[in-house]
Tab-separated table of C-alpha atoms and ligand atoms in Angstrom:
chain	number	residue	atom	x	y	z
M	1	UNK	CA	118.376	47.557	48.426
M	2	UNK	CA	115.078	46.944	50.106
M	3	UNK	CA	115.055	48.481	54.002
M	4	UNK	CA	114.804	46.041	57.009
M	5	UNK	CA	110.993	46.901	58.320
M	6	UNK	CA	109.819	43.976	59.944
M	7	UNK	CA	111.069	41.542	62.792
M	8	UNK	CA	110.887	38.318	63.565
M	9	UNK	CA	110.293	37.332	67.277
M	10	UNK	CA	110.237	33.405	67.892
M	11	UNK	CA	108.218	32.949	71.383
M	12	UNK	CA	107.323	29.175	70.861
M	13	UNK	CA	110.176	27.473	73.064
M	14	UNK	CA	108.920	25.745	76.123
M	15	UNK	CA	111.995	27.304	77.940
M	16	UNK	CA	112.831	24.257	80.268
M	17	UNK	CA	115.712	25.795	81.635
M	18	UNK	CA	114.189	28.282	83.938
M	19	UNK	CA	111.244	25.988	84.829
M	20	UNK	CA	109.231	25.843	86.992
M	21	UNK	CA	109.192	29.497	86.478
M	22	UNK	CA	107.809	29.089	82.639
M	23	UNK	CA	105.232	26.717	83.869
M	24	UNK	CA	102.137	28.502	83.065
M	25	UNK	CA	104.261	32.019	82.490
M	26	UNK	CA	106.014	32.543	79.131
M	27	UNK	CA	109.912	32.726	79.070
M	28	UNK	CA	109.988	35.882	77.230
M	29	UNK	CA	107.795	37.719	79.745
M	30	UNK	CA	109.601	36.824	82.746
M	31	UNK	CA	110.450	39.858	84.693
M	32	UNK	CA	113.734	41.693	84.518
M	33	UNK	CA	113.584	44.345	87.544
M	34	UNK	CA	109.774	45.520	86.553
M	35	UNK	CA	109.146	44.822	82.945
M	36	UNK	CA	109.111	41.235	80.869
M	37	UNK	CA	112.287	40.929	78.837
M	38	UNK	CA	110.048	40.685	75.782
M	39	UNK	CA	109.419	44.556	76.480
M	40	UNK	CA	113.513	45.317	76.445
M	41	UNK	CA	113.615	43.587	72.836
M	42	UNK	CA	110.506	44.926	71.239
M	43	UNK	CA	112.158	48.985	72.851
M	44	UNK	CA	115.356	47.659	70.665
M	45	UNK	CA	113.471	46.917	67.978
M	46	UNK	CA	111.444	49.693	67.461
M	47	UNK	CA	114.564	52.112	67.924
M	48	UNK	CA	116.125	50.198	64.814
M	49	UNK	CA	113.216	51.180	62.979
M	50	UNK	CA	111.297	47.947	62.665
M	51	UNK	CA	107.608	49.019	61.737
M	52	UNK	CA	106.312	45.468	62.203
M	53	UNK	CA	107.178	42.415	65.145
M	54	UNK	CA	105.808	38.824	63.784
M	55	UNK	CA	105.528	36.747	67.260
M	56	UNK	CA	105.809	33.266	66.551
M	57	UNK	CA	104.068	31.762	69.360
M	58	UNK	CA	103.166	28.530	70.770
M	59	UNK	CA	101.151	27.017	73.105
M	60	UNK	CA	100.080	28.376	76.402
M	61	UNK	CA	101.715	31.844	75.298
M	62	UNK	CA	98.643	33.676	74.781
M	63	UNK	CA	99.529	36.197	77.365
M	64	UNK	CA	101.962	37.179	75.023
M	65	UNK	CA	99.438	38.768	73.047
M	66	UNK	CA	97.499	39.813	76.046
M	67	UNK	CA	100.704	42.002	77.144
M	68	UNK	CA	100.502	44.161	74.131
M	69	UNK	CA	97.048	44.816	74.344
M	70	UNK	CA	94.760	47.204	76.744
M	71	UNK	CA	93.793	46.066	79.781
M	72	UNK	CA	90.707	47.790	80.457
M	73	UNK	CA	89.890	47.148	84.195
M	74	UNK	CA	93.844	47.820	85.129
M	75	UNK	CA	93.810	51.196	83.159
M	76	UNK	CA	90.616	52.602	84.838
M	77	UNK	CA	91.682	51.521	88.291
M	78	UNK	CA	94.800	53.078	87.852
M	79	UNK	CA	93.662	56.143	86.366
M	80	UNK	CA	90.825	56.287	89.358
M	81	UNK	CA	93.856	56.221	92.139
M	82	UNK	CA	96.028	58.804	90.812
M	83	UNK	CA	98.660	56.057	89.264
M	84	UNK	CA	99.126	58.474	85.783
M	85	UNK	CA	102.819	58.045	85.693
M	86	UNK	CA	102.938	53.882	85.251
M	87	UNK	CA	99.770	53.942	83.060
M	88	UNK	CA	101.431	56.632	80.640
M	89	UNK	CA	104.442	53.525	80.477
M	90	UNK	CA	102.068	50.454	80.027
M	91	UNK	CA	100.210	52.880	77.320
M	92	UNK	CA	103.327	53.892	75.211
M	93	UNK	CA	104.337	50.388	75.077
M	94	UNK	CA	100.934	49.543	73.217
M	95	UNK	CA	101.760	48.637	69.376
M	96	UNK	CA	100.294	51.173	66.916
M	97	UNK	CA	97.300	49.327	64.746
M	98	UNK	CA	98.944	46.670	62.782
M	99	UNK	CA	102.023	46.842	64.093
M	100	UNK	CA	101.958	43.471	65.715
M	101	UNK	CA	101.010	39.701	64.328
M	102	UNK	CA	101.108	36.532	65.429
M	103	UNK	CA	101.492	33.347	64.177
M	104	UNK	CA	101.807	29.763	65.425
M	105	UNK	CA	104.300	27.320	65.113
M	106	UNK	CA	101.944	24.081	66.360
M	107	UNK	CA	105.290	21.980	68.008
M	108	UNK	CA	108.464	23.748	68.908
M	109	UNK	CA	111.392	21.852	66.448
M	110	UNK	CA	113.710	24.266	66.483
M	111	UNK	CA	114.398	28.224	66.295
M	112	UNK	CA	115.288	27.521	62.142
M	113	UNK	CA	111.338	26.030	61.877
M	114	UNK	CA	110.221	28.586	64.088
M	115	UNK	CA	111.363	31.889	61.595
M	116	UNK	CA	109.852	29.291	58.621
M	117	UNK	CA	106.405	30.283	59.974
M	118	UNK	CA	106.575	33.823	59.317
M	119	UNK	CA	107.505	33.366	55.696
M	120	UNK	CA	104.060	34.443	54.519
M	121	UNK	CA	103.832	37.796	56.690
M	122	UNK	CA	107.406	38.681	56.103
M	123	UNK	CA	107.158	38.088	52.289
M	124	UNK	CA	109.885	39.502	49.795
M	125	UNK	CA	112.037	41.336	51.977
M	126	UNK	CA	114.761	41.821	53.975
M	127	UNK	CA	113.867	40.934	57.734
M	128	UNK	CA	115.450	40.949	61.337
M	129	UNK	CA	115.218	38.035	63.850
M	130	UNK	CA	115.225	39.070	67.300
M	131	UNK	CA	116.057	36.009	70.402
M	132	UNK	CA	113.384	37.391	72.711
M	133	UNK	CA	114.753	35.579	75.422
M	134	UNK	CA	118.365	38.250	74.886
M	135	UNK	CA	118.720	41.616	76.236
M	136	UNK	CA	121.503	43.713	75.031
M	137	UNK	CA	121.997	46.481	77.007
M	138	UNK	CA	123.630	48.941	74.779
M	139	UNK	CA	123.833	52.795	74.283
M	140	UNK	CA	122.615	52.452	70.653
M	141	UNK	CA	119.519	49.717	69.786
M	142	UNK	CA	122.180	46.423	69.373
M	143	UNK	CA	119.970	46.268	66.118
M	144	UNK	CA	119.855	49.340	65.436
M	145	UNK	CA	123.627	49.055	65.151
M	146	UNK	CA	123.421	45.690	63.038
M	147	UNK	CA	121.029	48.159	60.781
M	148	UNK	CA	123.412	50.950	60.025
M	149	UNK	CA	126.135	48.339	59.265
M	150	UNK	CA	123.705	46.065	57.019
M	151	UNK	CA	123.170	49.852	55.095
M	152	UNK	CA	127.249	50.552	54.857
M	153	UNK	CA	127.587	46.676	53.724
M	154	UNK	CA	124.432	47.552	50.907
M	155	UNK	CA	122.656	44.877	51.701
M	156	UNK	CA	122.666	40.833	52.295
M	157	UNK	CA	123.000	38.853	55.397
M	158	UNK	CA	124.551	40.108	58.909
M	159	UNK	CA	124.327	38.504	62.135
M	160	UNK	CA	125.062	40.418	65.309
M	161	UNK	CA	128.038	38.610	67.148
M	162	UNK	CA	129.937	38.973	70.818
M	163	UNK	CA	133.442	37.142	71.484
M	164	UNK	CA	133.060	34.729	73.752
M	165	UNK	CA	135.983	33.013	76.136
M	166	UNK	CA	137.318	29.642	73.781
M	167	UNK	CA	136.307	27.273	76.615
M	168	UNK	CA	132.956	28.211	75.825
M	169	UNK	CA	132.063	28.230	72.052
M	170	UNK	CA	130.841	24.584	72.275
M	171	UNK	CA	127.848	26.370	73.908
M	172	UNK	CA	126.705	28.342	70.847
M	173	UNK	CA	126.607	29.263	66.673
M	174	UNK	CA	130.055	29.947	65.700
M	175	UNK	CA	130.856	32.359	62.626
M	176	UNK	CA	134.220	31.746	60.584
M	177	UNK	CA	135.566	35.280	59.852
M	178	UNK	CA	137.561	36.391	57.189
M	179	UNK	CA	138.565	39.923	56.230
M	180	UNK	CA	138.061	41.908	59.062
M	181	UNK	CA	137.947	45.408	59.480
M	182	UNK	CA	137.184	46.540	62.670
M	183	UNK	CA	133.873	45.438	64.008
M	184	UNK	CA	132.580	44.112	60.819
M	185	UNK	CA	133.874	40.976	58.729
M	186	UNK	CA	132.905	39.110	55.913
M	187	UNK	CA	131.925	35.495	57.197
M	188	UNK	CA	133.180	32.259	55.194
M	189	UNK	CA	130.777	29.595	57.169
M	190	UNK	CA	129.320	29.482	60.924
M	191	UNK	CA	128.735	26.360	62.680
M	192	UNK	CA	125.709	25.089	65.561
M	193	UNK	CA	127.391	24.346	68.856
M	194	UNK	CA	130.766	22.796	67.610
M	195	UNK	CA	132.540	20.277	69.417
M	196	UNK	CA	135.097	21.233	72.004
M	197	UNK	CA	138.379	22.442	70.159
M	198	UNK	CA	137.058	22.565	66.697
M	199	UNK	CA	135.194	25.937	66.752
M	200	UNK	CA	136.131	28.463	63.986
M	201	UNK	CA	136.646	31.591	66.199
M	202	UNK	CA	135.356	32.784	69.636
M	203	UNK	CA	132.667	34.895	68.065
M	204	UNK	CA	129.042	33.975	68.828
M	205	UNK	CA	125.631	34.258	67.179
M	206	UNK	CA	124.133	36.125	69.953
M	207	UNK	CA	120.438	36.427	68.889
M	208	UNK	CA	120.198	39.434	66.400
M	209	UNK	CA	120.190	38.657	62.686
M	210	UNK	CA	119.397	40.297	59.252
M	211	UNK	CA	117.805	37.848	56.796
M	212	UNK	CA	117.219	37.751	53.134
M	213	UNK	CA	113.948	36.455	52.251
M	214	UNK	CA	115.661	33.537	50.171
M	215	UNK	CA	116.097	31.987	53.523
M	216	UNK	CA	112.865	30.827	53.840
M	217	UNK	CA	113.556	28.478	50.679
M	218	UNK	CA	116.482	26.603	52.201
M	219	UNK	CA	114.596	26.445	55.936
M	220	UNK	CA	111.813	24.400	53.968
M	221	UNK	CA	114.006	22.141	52.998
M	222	UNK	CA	116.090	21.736	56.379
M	223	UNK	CA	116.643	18.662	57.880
M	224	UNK	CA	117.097	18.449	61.676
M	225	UNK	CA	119.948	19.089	63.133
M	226	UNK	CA	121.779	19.843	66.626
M	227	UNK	CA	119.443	19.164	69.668
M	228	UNK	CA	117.931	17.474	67.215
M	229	UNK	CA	115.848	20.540	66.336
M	230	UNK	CA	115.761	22.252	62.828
M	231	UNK	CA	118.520	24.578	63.274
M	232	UNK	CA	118.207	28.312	61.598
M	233	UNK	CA	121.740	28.697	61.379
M	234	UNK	CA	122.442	25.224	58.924
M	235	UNK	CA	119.801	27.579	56.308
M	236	UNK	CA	122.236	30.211	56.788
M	237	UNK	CA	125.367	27.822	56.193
M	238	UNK	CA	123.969	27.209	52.969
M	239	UNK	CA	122.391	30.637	52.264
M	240	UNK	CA	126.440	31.824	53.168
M	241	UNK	CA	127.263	29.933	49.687
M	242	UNK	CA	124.430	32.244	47.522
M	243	UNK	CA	124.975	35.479	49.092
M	244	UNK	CA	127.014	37.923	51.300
M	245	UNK	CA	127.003	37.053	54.510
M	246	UNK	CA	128.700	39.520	57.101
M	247	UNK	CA	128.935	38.978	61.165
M	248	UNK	CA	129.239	42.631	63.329
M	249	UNK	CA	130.308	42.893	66.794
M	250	UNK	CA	127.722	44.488	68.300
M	251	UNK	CA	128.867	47.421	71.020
M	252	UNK	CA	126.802	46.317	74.051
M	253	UNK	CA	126.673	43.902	76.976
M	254	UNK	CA	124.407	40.959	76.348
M	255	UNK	CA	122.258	39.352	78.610
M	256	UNK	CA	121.118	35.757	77.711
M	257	UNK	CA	118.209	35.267	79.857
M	258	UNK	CA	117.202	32.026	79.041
M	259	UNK	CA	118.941	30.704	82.084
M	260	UNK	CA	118.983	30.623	85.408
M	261	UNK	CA	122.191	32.552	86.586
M	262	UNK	CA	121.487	34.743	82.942
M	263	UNK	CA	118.836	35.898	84.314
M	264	UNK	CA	119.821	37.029	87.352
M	265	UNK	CA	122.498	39.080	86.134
M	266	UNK	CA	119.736	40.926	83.746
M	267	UNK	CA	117.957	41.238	86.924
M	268	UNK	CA	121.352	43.148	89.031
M	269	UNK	CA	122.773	45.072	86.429
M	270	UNK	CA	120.434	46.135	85.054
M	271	UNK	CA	118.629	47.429	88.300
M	272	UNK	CA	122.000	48.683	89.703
M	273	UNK	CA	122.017	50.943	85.811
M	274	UNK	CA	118.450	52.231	87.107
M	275	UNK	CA	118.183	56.044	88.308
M	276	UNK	CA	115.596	55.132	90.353
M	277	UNK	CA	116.403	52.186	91.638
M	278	UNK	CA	120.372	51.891	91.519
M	279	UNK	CA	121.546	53.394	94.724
M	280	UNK	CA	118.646	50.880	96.884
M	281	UNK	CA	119.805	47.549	94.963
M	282	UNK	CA	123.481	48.344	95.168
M	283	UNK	CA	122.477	48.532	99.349
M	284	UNK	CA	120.367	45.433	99.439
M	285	UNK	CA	123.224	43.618	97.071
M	286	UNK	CA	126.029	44.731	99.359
M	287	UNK	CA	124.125	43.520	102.559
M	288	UNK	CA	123.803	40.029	101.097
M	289	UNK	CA	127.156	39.899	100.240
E	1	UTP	P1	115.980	28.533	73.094
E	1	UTP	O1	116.475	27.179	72.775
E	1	UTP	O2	116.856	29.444	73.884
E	1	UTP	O3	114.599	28.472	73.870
E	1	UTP	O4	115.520	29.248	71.762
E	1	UTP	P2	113.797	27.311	74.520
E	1	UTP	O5	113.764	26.117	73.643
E	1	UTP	O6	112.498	27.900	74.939
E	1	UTP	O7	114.684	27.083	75.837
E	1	UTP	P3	115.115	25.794	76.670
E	1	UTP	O8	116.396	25.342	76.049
E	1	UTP	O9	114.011	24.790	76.634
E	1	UTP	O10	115.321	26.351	78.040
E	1	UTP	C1	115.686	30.633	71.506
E	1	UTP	C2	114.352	31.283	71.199
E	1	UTP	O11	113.707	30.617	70.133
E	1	UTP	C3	112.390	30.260	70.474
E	1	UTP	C4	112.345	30.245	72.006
E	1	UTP	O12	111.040	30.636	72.454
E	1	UTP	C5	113.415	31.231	72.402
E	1	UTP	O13	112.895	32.522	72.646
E	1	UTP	N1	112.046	28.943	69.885
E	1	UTP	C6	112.892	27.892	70.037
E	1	UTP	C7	110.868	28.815	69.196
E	1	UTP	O14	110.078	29.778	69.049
E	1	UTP	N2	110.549	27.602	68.648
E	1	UTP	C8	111.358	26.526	68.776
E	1	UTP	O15	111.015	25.452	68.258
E	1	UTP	C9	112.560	26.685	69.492
């Protein structure tokens, strides 16, 4: 059983439901309290263990890139006023040489064509997917958990799932579970946004996913689907018929931040969690309420 290494970040969407925020400013590195969200899922990331993140980026998200990279001028002035403790945080944040590539998907048709571009850097090997547009904020790395379970399983497919209410699961990838034992079950199928009243269960694909590299075969071939967009999680319907395919509830509270209200909530809980930061925004949240 090969270990899970490298990540898959898709950063290509044009996020149109937070515009006119994501304008000229990518989704992903919209601020939650003081850092871009894309810096809460690379920290999960890395404590799973993954030694390499493959961005798969898009147009007008070359500050992306930029973000993990020095910025010369900003370091000196910082260093030149005294400012050591927040340049020691952008610093550590820096990716060790190599740890980071990009590639380009050229039109944003869906998250499924999206992971198809990194076939070539991820080769033959097991491989995460990471929503960078989700924070879970968990004790443990959320993937980190999906990790340890993917090593007790021995290998295959896992996606990381949270229940949702029933009223909802129109909204999102479904998983059919069978045989479940505890916070782990082995899935027989998953389904993209069903229809109101037909979903399999209330548990969601929520954005954290451990692919075999087979995938990559059946994404080539995939036709479009809901949103009409090329949909990773019809590969993984039919990747559920060639090999195991398990679904773990992740312990954590997820934060989809790809929408408005979403976002906000990162933004309050997760400042009112802060040492630093909790007892003023739990004052200025009180006041406005
Ligand atoms: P979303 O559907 O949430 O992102 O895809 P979006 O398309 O940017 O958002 P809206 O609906 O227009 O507001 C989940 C993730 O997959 C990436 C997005 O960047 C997002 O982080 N994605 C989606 C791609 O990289 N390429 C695509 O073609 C679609």
């Amino acid at each position: 059983m090969k270990p899970v290494r490298k990540a898959v970040l898709p950063v290509a969407g044009l996020g149109t439901r937070v515009l006119p925020g994501t304008k000229t400013t990518p989704k992903e590195l919209l601020n939650v309290v003081d850092r871009p969200i894309l810096s809460y899922v690379v920290e999960e990331g890395r404590k799973a263990g993954i030694e390499h993140f493959v961005f798969v980026t898009g147009r007008g998200k070359g500050a992306i890139e930029d973000y993990f990279d020095h910025q010369i001028e900003l370091e000196a002035q910082l260093e030149a006023k005294g400012k050591l403790d927040i340049l020691a945080q952008l610093r550590a944040e820096l990716p060790k040489p190599g740890e980071m590539s990009f590639v380009r998907q050229m039109a944003p048709l869906g998250l499924g064509h999206a992971v198809w571009c990194a076939r070539d850097i991820i080769g033959d090997e097991p491989f995460a997917v990471m929503l960078p547009d989700v924070i879970i904020d968990a004790e443990r790395s959320a993937l980190g958990q999906l990790v340890d379970a993917y090593n007790k399983v021995g290998g295959g497919n896992l996606v990381g799932v949270e229940e949702v209410p029933e009223a909802d699961t129109h909204k999102y990838g479904i998983v059919a579970p069978s045989k479940v034992d505890g916070r782990l079950a082995t899935m027989s199928g998953m389904v993209e946004k069903p229809a109101k009243g037909t979903a399999p269960s209330n548990w969601s694909i929520a954005g954290r996913y451990i692919l075999q590299p087979e995938i990559f075969g059946l994404l080539a071939e995939q036709e479009k689907g809901a949103g009409n967009e090329i949909q990773l999680t019809d590969s993984m319907a039919k990747l559920l018929h060639l090999q195991p395919f398990h679904a773990y509830i992740y312990e954590g509270v997820t934060h989809d931040c790809g929408d408005k209200i979403g976002l906000l909530r990162a933004n309050v809980a997760l400042a009112l969690k802060r040492p630093d930061l909790g007892e003023a925004a739990r004052a200025a949240i009180s006041a406005l309420l």
